[in-house]
Amino acid sequence: MRLFLLPISTRRSLIYCQRLNIQLTSKQTYVEKVTARAGATWVKWESEDRGWQKKLTGWGNELFKRIPFEEWGLKSIPPLSTRRAAEDIQGQEETDVIYPPSIIKPGTVFDVLQKLATERQSLHRKRMWGSIVGMPVTAPFGLIPILPNIPFFYLVWRAWSHWRAFSGSKHIEYLLQQGLIKSAPLGPLSRLYELQANKSFRTEYFPDYSRFLEEWKAVEEFQKANGVNAVDGMVTLSTNVHELVKDMDELLQPLGVGPSVSVRADDAPPQNTGPKTNITPRSEPSELYIRDLISRSILLKQRLAAMNLDQAPSTRPGPIAADSDEEMLLMTGSGKLLADTLQLRELEVEVERAVEQVQKSLTAASELRAEKAKLESASKVGGKEPANKE
């Protein structure tokens, strides 16, 4: 497996685990079967047009947003089994932890991991047992024949969720104790933090770029299905897309952690450009639509060239200082930039959730400080008024 350590603010970081070389077996554990069945049921209920299942999933998804991002991150780390521990010790297989060296000092990486692994263990253990104790109390609700026992199943899920987070934290702690974690600073990841600091690139250009690639992919799929010459203007469009993606690849720099968005070295059009998408044209793209895509590709290339992204932004992130005020390092929209570049689709949800929660926390803290300062100012003014009257 591979760990990503992504600072969200100058005080809080997200840990995420990418599982590598997963071997699929026909025999699943009981927990895996129940988890898969629950996930399939939830997806089915979400697809309903109406009814209590649709309402329940809506409420549930809102509830999921309130679960701390730290818990979701720890849950991404697989539990440590006896077999895995023996394999780790025997083979001395190290786990890479990838992080931006411009934000996290290399000498503090293991300290950050130790903190993330231990600071929430007691919380998850306590709440796991609290959920288990509450199960018998909610069990009688199952006698109601109209609806399923939602409180009981919620406690079951929360107990499992806390157990997964607790197990993930114990796994990280074990790897640290055995010296099986290897620091892997990734310079280009620091470049992503610099790019996201450019608001115009993050909120305007990159979403337009991603949307354009999705539309191009749909046209390309139609072209492959109907012949090379099925759509007029495809050669010009393919060449423009090839150049556009090459420029973006050079900007982001190949990260070396997975199949990044890339093009072939020769001058032929790319075979697999941009993010995968299920978008397919319902009918043959018109010549006007192709010309519009060509115009947009040219405009995107011009916009990228005019951004001067090599110029240091005023908010260029630097190394985290323990005594500094907490400030955001990632913003809304940064999740897609990181996920698309690292080719980890599931990472977008995790990063956006973390960004939203930290932003809300900082906003609440700022409002509380402002209210406190206002009350203190009012009390000082009130204390001086009698003296002035005398």
PDB file of C-alpha atoms in Angstrom, residues 73-246:
ATOM      1  CA  GLY A  73      -8.799   8.901   6.197  1.00  0.00           C
ATOM      2  CA  LEU A  74      -7.995   6.298   8.848  1.00  0.00           C
ATOM      3  CA  LYS A  75     -10.733   4.047   7.440  1.00  0.00           C
ATOM      4  CA  SER A  76      -8.924   3.972   4.099  1.00  0.00           C
ATOM      5  CA  ILE A  77      -6.054   2.108   5.790  1.00  0.00           C
ATOM      6  CA  PRO A  78      -6.681  -1.670   5.848  1.00  0.00           C
ATOM      7  CA  PRO A  79      -6.778  -3.415   9.246  1.00  0.00           C
ATOM      8  CA  LEU A  80      -3.583  -5.162  10.283  1.00  0.00           C
ATOM      9  CA  SER A  81      -4.048  -8.923  10.200  1.00  0.00           C
ATOM     10  CA  THR A  82      -1.704 -11.488  11.743  1.00  0.00           C
ATOM     11  CA  ARG A  83      -0.770 -12.709   8.263  1.00  0.00           C
ATOM     12  CA  ARG A  84       0.004  -9.186   7.056  1.00  0.00           C
ATOM     13  CA  ALA A  85       2.129  -8.462  10.136  1.00  0.00           C
ATOM     14  CA  ALA A  86       4.140 -11.644   9.587  1.00  0.00           C
ATOM     15  CA  GLU A  87       4.654 -10.789   5.898  1.00  0.00           C
ATOM     16  CA  ASP A  88       5.768  -7.268   6.749  1.00  0.00           C
ATOM     17  CA  ILE A  89       8.317  -8.453   9.284  1.00  0.00           C
ATOM     18  CA  GLN A  90       9.604 -11.340   7.163  1.00  0.00           C
ATOM     19  CA  GLY A  91       9.846  -9.434   3.916  1.00  0.00           C
ATOM     20  CA  GLN A  92      10.640  -6.049   5.485  1.00  0.00           C
ATOM     21  CA  GLU A  93       8.354  -4.477   2.914  1.00  0.00           C
ATOM     22  CA  GLU A  94       8.334  -0.732   3.415  1.00  0.00           C
ATOM     23  CA  THR A  95       5.352   1.527   2.867  1.00  0.00           C
ATOM     24  CA  ASP A  96       5.995   4.824   1.093  1.00  0.00           C
ATOM     25  CA  VAL A  97       4.468   7.961   2.562  1.00  0.00           C
ATOM     26  CA  ILE A  98       4.186  10.647  -0.114  1.00  0.00           C
ATOM     27  CA  TYR A  99       3.980  14.293   0.899  1.00  0.00           C
ATOM     28  CA  PRO A 100       4.816  17.806  -0.391  1.00  0.00           C
ATOM     29  CA  PRO A 101       8.299  18.654   0.969  1.00  0.00           C
ATOM     30  CA  SER A 102       7.695  22.398   0.663  1.00  0.00           C
ATOM     31  CA  ILE A 103       4.831  22.129   3.170  1.00  0.00           C
ATOM     32  CA  ILE A 104       5.893  19.338   5.533  1.00  0.00           C
ATOM     33  CA  LYS A 105       9.518  19.314   6.611  1.00  0.00           C
ATOM     34  CA  PRO A 106      11.050  15.876   5.952  1.00  0.00           C
ATOM     35  CA  GLY A 107      12.239  15.650   9.539  1.00  0.00           C
ATOM     36  CA  THR A 108       8.692  15.991  10.890  1.00  0.00           C
ATOM     37  CA  VAL A 109       6.932  13.412   8.682  1.00  0.00           C
ATOM     38  CA  PHE A 110       7.121  10.564  11.202  1.00  0.00           C
ATOM     39  CA  ASP A 111       5.991  12.885  14.008  1.00  0.00           C
ATOM     40  CA  VAL A 112       2.936  13.879  11.958  1.00  0.00           C
ATOM     41  CA  LEU A 113       2.142  10.227  11.240  1.00  0.00           C
ATOM     42  CA  GLN A 114       2.565   9.296  14.910  1.00  0.00           C
ATOM     43  CA  LYS A 115       0.160  12.042  15.911  1.00  0.00           C
ATOM     44  CA  LEU A 116      -2.432  11.018  13.311  1.00  0.00           C
ATOM     45  CA  ALA A 117      -2.105   7.380  14.389  1.00  0.00           C
ATOM     46  CA  THR A 118      -2.505   7.922  18.123  1.00  0.00           C
ATOM     47  CA  GLU A 119      -4.486  11.084  18.826  1.00  0.00           C
ATOM     48  CA  ARG A 120      -7.881   9.559  17.940  1.00  0.00           C
ATOM     49  CA  GLN A 121      -7.404   5.968  19.092  1.00  0.00           C
ATOM     50  CA  SER A 122      -9.084   6.402  22.466  1.00  0.00           C
ATOM     51  CA  LEU A 123     -11.954   8.326  20.851  1.00  0.00           C
ATOM     52  CA  HIS A 124     -12.676   5.618  18.292  1.00  0.00           C
ATOM     53  CA  ARG A 125     -12.353   2.847  20.861  1.00  0.00           C
ATOM     54  CA  LYS A 126     -14.749   4.587  23.243  1.00  0.00           C
ATOM     55  CA  ARG A 127     -17.349   5.383  20.583  1.00  0.00           C
ATOM     56  CA  MET A 128     -17.102   1.917  19.073  1.00  0.00           C
ATOM     57  CA  TRP A 129     -18.038   0.331  22.414  1.00  0.00           C
ATOM     58  CA  GLY A 130     -20.674   3.009  22.972  1.00  0.00           C
ATOM     59  CA  SER A 131     -22.330   2.048  19.678  1.00  0.00           C
ATOM     60  CA  ILE A 132     -22.138  -1.642  20.580  1.00  0.00           C
ATOM     61  CA  VAL A 133     -23.729  -1.019  23.982  1.00  0.00           C
ATOM     62  CA  GLY A 134     -26.535   0.940  22.322  1.00  0.00           C
ATOM     63  CA  MET A 135     -27.431  -1.872  19.906  1.00  0.00           C
ATOM     64  CA  PRO A 136     -29.548  -3.892  22.383  1.00  0.00           C
ATOM     65  CA  VAL A 137     -31.431  -0.730  23.341  1.00  0.00           C
ATOM     66  CA  THR A 138     -32.474  -0.094  19.729  1.00  0.00           C
ATOM     67  CA  ALA A 139     -33.119  -3.753  18.867  1.00  0.00           C
ATOM     68  CA  PRO A 140     -36.834  -3.634  19.924  1.00  0.00           C
ATOM     69  CA  PHE A 141     -37.501  -1.065  17.189  1.00  0.00           C
ATOM     70  CA  GLY A 142     -37.212  -4.007  14.799  1.00  0.00           C
ATOM     71  CA  LEU A 143     -40.651  -5.151  15.980  1.00  0.00           C
ATOM     72  CA  ILE A 144     -42.208  -2.282  14.026  1.00  0.00           C
ATOM     73  CA  PRO A 145     -43.193  -3.917  10.721  1.00  0.00           C
ATOM     74  CA  ILE A 146     -43.465  -0.764   8.602  1.00  0.00           C
ATOM     75  CA  LEU A 147     -39.823   0.361   8.463  1.00  0.00           C
ATOM     76  CA  PRO A 148     -36.469  -1.374   8.996  1.00  0.00           C
ATOM     77  CA  ASN A 149     -34.731  -0.819  12.312  1.00  0.00           C
ATOM     78  CA  ILE A 150     -32.813   2.285  11.211  1.00  0.00           C
ATOM     79  CA  PRO A 151     -31.402   3.191  14.678  1.00  0.00           C
ATOM     80  CA  PHE A 152     -30.016  -0.321  15.139  1.00  0.00           C
ATOM     81  CA  PHE A 153     -28.378  -0.468  11.722  1.00  0.00           C
ATOM     82  CA  TYR A 154     -26.978   3.035  12.203  1.00  0.00           C
ATOM     83  CA  LEU A 155     -25.263   1.958  15.429  1.00  0.00           C
ATOM     84  CA  VAL A 156     -23.959  -1.163  13.705  1.00  0.00           C
ATOM     85  CA  TRP A 157     -22.477   0.971  10.942  1.00  0.00           C
ATOM     86  CA  ARG A 158     -20.976   3.481  13.379  1.00  0.00           C
ATOM     87  CA  ALA A 159     -19.433   0.668  15.421  1.00  0.00           C
ATOM     88  CA  TRP A 160     -17.900  -0.785  12.261  1.00  0.00           C
ATOM     89  CA  SER A 161     -16.723   2.673  11.133  1.00  0.00           C
ATOM     90  CA  HIS A 162     -15.003   3.386  14.453  1.00  0.00           C
ATOM     91  CA  TRP A 163     -13.453  -0.090  14.410  1.00  0.00           C
ATOM     92  CA  ARG A 164     -12.035   0.504  10.925  1.00  0.00           C
ATOM     93  CA  ALA A 165     -10.614   3.890  11.940  1.00  0.00           C
ATOM     94  CA  PHE A 166      -9.157   2.407  15.129  1.00  0.00           C
ATOM     95  CA  SER A 167      -7.668  -0.532  13.187  1.00  0.00           C
ATOM     96  CA  GLY A 168      -6.195   1.826  10.593  1.00  0.00           C
ATOM     97  CA  SER A 169      -4.537   3.920  13.280  1.00  0.00           C
ATOM     98  CA  LYS A 170      -3.105   0.784  14.935  1.00  0.00           C
ATOM     99  CA  HIS A 171      -1.748  -0.326  11.560  1.00  0.00           C
ATOM    100  CA  ILE A 172       0.103   2.966  11.086  1.00  0.00           C
ATOM    101  CA  GLU A 173       1.422   2.806  14.647  1.00  0.00           C
ATOM    102  CA  TYR A 174       2.676  -0.737  14.027  1.00  0.00           C
ATOM    103  CA  LEU A 175       4.470   0.260  10.824  1.00  0.00           C
ATOM    104  CA  LEU A 176       6.149   3.145  12.642  1.00  0.00           C
ATOM    105  CA  GLN A 177       7.271   0.912  15.499  1.00  0.00           C
ATOM    106  CA  GLN A 178       8.713  -1.651  13.082  1.00  0.00           C
ATOM    107  CA  GLY A 179      10.422   0.992  10.955  1.00  0.00           C
ATOM    108  CA  LEU A 180       8.483  -0.093   7.868  1.00  0.00           C
ATOM    109  CA  ILE A 181       7.504   3.389   6.652  1.00  0.00           C
ATOM    110  CA  LYS A 182       9.751   5.145   4.156  1.00  0.00           C
ATOM    111  CA  SER A 183       9.652   8.892   3.643  1.00  0.00           C
ATOM    112  CA  ALA A 184       9.013   9.674  -0.032  1.00  0.00           C
ATOM    113  CA  PRO A 185       8.942  13.466  -0.576  1.00  0.00           C
ATOM    114  CA  LEU A 186       7.443  14.342  -3.930  1.00  0.00           C
ATOM    115  CA  GLY A 187       8.577  17.687  -5.259  1.00  0.00           C
ATOM    116  CA  PRO A 188       5.925  17.945  -7.989  1.00  0.00           C
ATOM    117  CA  LEU A 189       3.263  17.594  -5.295  1.00  0.00           C
ATOM    118  CA  SER A 190       4.522  20.898  -3.903  1.00  0.00           C
ATOM    119  CA  ARG A 191       3.919  22.310  -7.383  1.00  0.00           C
ATOM    120  CA  LEU A 192       0.254  21.291  -7.105  1.00  0.00           C
ATOM    121  CA  TYR A 193      -0.029  23.260  -3.864  1.00  0.00           C
ATOM    122  CA  GLU A 194       1.423  26.291  -5.625  1.00  0.00           C
ATOM    123  CA  LEU A 195      -1.000  25.902  -8.538  1.00  0.00           C
ATOM    124  CA  GLN A 196      -4.044  25.614  -6.298  1.00  0.00           C
ATOM    125  CA  ALA A 197      -2.956  28.838  -4.615  1.00  0.00           C
ATOM    126  CA  ASN A 198      -3.658  30.491  -7.974  1.00  0.00           C
ATOM    127  CA  LYS A 199      -7.426  31.039  -7.723  1.00  0.00           C
ATOM    128  CA  SER A 200      -7.874  31.660 -11.438  1.00  0.00           C
ATOM    129  CA  PHE A 201      -6.221  28.346 -12.343  1.00  0.00           C
ATOM    130  CA  ARG A 202      -8.062  26.326  -9.681  1.00  0.00           C
ATOM    131  CA  THR A 203     -11.583  27.702 -10.012  1.00  0.00           C
ATOM    132  CA  GLU A 204     -11.736  28.748 -13.670  1.00  0.00           C
ATOM    133  CA  TYR A 205      -9.153  27.172 -15.939  1.00  0.00           C
ATOM    134  CA  PHE A 206      -8.795  23.647 -14.536  1.00  0.00           C
ATOM    135  CA  PRO A 207     -12.575  22.913 -14.375  1.00  0.00           C
ATOM    136  CA  ASP A 208     -12.924  24.152 -17.984  1.00  0.00           C
ATOM    137  CA  TYR A 209      -9.941  22.014 -18.994  1.00  0.00           C
ATOM    138  CA  SER A 210     -11.374  18.875 -17.356  1.00  0.00           C
ATOM    139  CA  ARG A 211     -14.819  19.464 -18.873  1.00  0.00           C
ATOM    140  CA  PHE A 212     -13.282  19.933 -22.313  1.00  0.00           C
ATOM    141  CA  LEU A 213     -11.362  16.648 -22.038  1.00  0.00           C
ATOM    142  CA  GLU A 214     -14.552  14.819 -21.098  1.00  0.00           C
ATOM    143  CA  GLU A 215     -16.318  16.138 -24.192  1.00  0.00           C
ATOM    144  CA  TRP A 216     -13.311  15.295 -26.343  1.00  0.00           C
ATOM    145  CA  LYS A 217     -13.275  11.767 -24.947  1.00  0.00           C
ATOM    146  CA  ALA A 218     -16.928  11.298 -25.932  1.00  0.00           C
ATOM    147  CA  VAL A 219     -16.223  12.456 -29.491  1.00  0.00           C
ATOM    148  CA  GLU A 220     -13.149  10.227 -29.672  1.00  0.00           C
ATOM    149  CA  GLU A 221     -15.187   7.209 -28.588  1.00  0.00           C
ATOM    150  CA  PHE A 222     -17.727   7.946 -31.330  1.00  0.00           C
ATOM    151  CA  GLN A 223     -14.930   8.277 -33.864  1.00  0.00           C
ATOM    152  CA  LYS A 224     -13.391   4.933 -32.871  1.00  0.00           C
ATOM    153  CA  ALA A 225     -16.772   3.230 -33.096  1.00  0.00           C
ATOM    154  CA  ASN A 226     -17.644   4.658 -36.507  1.00  0.00           C
ATOM    155  CA  GLY A 227     -14.333   4.972 -38.317  1.00  0.00           C
ATOM    156  CA  VAL A 228     -11.442   7.397 -38.492  1.00  0.00           C
ATOM    157  CA  ASN A 229     -13.123   9.703 -40.988  1.00  0.00           C
ATOM    158  CA  ALA A 230     -16.566   9.591 -39.372  1.00  0.00           C
ATOM    159  CA  VAL A 231     -16.286  13.152 -38.065  1.00  0.00           C
ATOM    160  CA  ASP A 232     -14.843  16.039 -40.070  1.00  0.00           C
ATOM    161  CA  GLY A 233     -12.207  18.049 -38.273  1.00  0.00           C
ATOM    162  CA  MET A 234     -11.078  15.183 -36.002  1.00  0.00           C
ATOM    163  CA  VAL A 235      -7.471  15.339 -37.183  1.00  0.00           C
ATOM    164  CA  THR A 236      -7.186  19.024 -36.313  1.00  0.00           C
ATOM    165  CA  LEU A 237      -8.997  18.530 -33.009  1.00  0.00           C
ATOM    166  CA  SER A 238      -6.807  15.534 -32.081  1.00  0.00           C
ATOM    167  CA  THR A 239      -3.649  17.524 -32.774  1.00  0.00           C
ATOM    168  CA  ASN A 240      -4.870  20.447 -30.660  1.00  0.00           C
ATOM    169  CA  VAL A 241      -5.815  18.169 -27.769  1.00  0.00           C
ATOM    170  CA  HIS A 242      -2.434  16.452 -28.039  1.00  0.00           C
ATOM    171  CA  GLU A 243      -0.637  19.782 -27.664  1.00  0.00           C
ATOM    172  CA  LEU A 244      -2.952  21.019 -24.920  1.00  0.00           C
ATOM    173  CA  VAL A 245      -2.499  17.938 -22.742  1.00  0.00           C
ATOM    174  CA  LYS A 246       1.252  17.993 -23.370  1.00  0.00           C
TER     175      LYS A 246
END
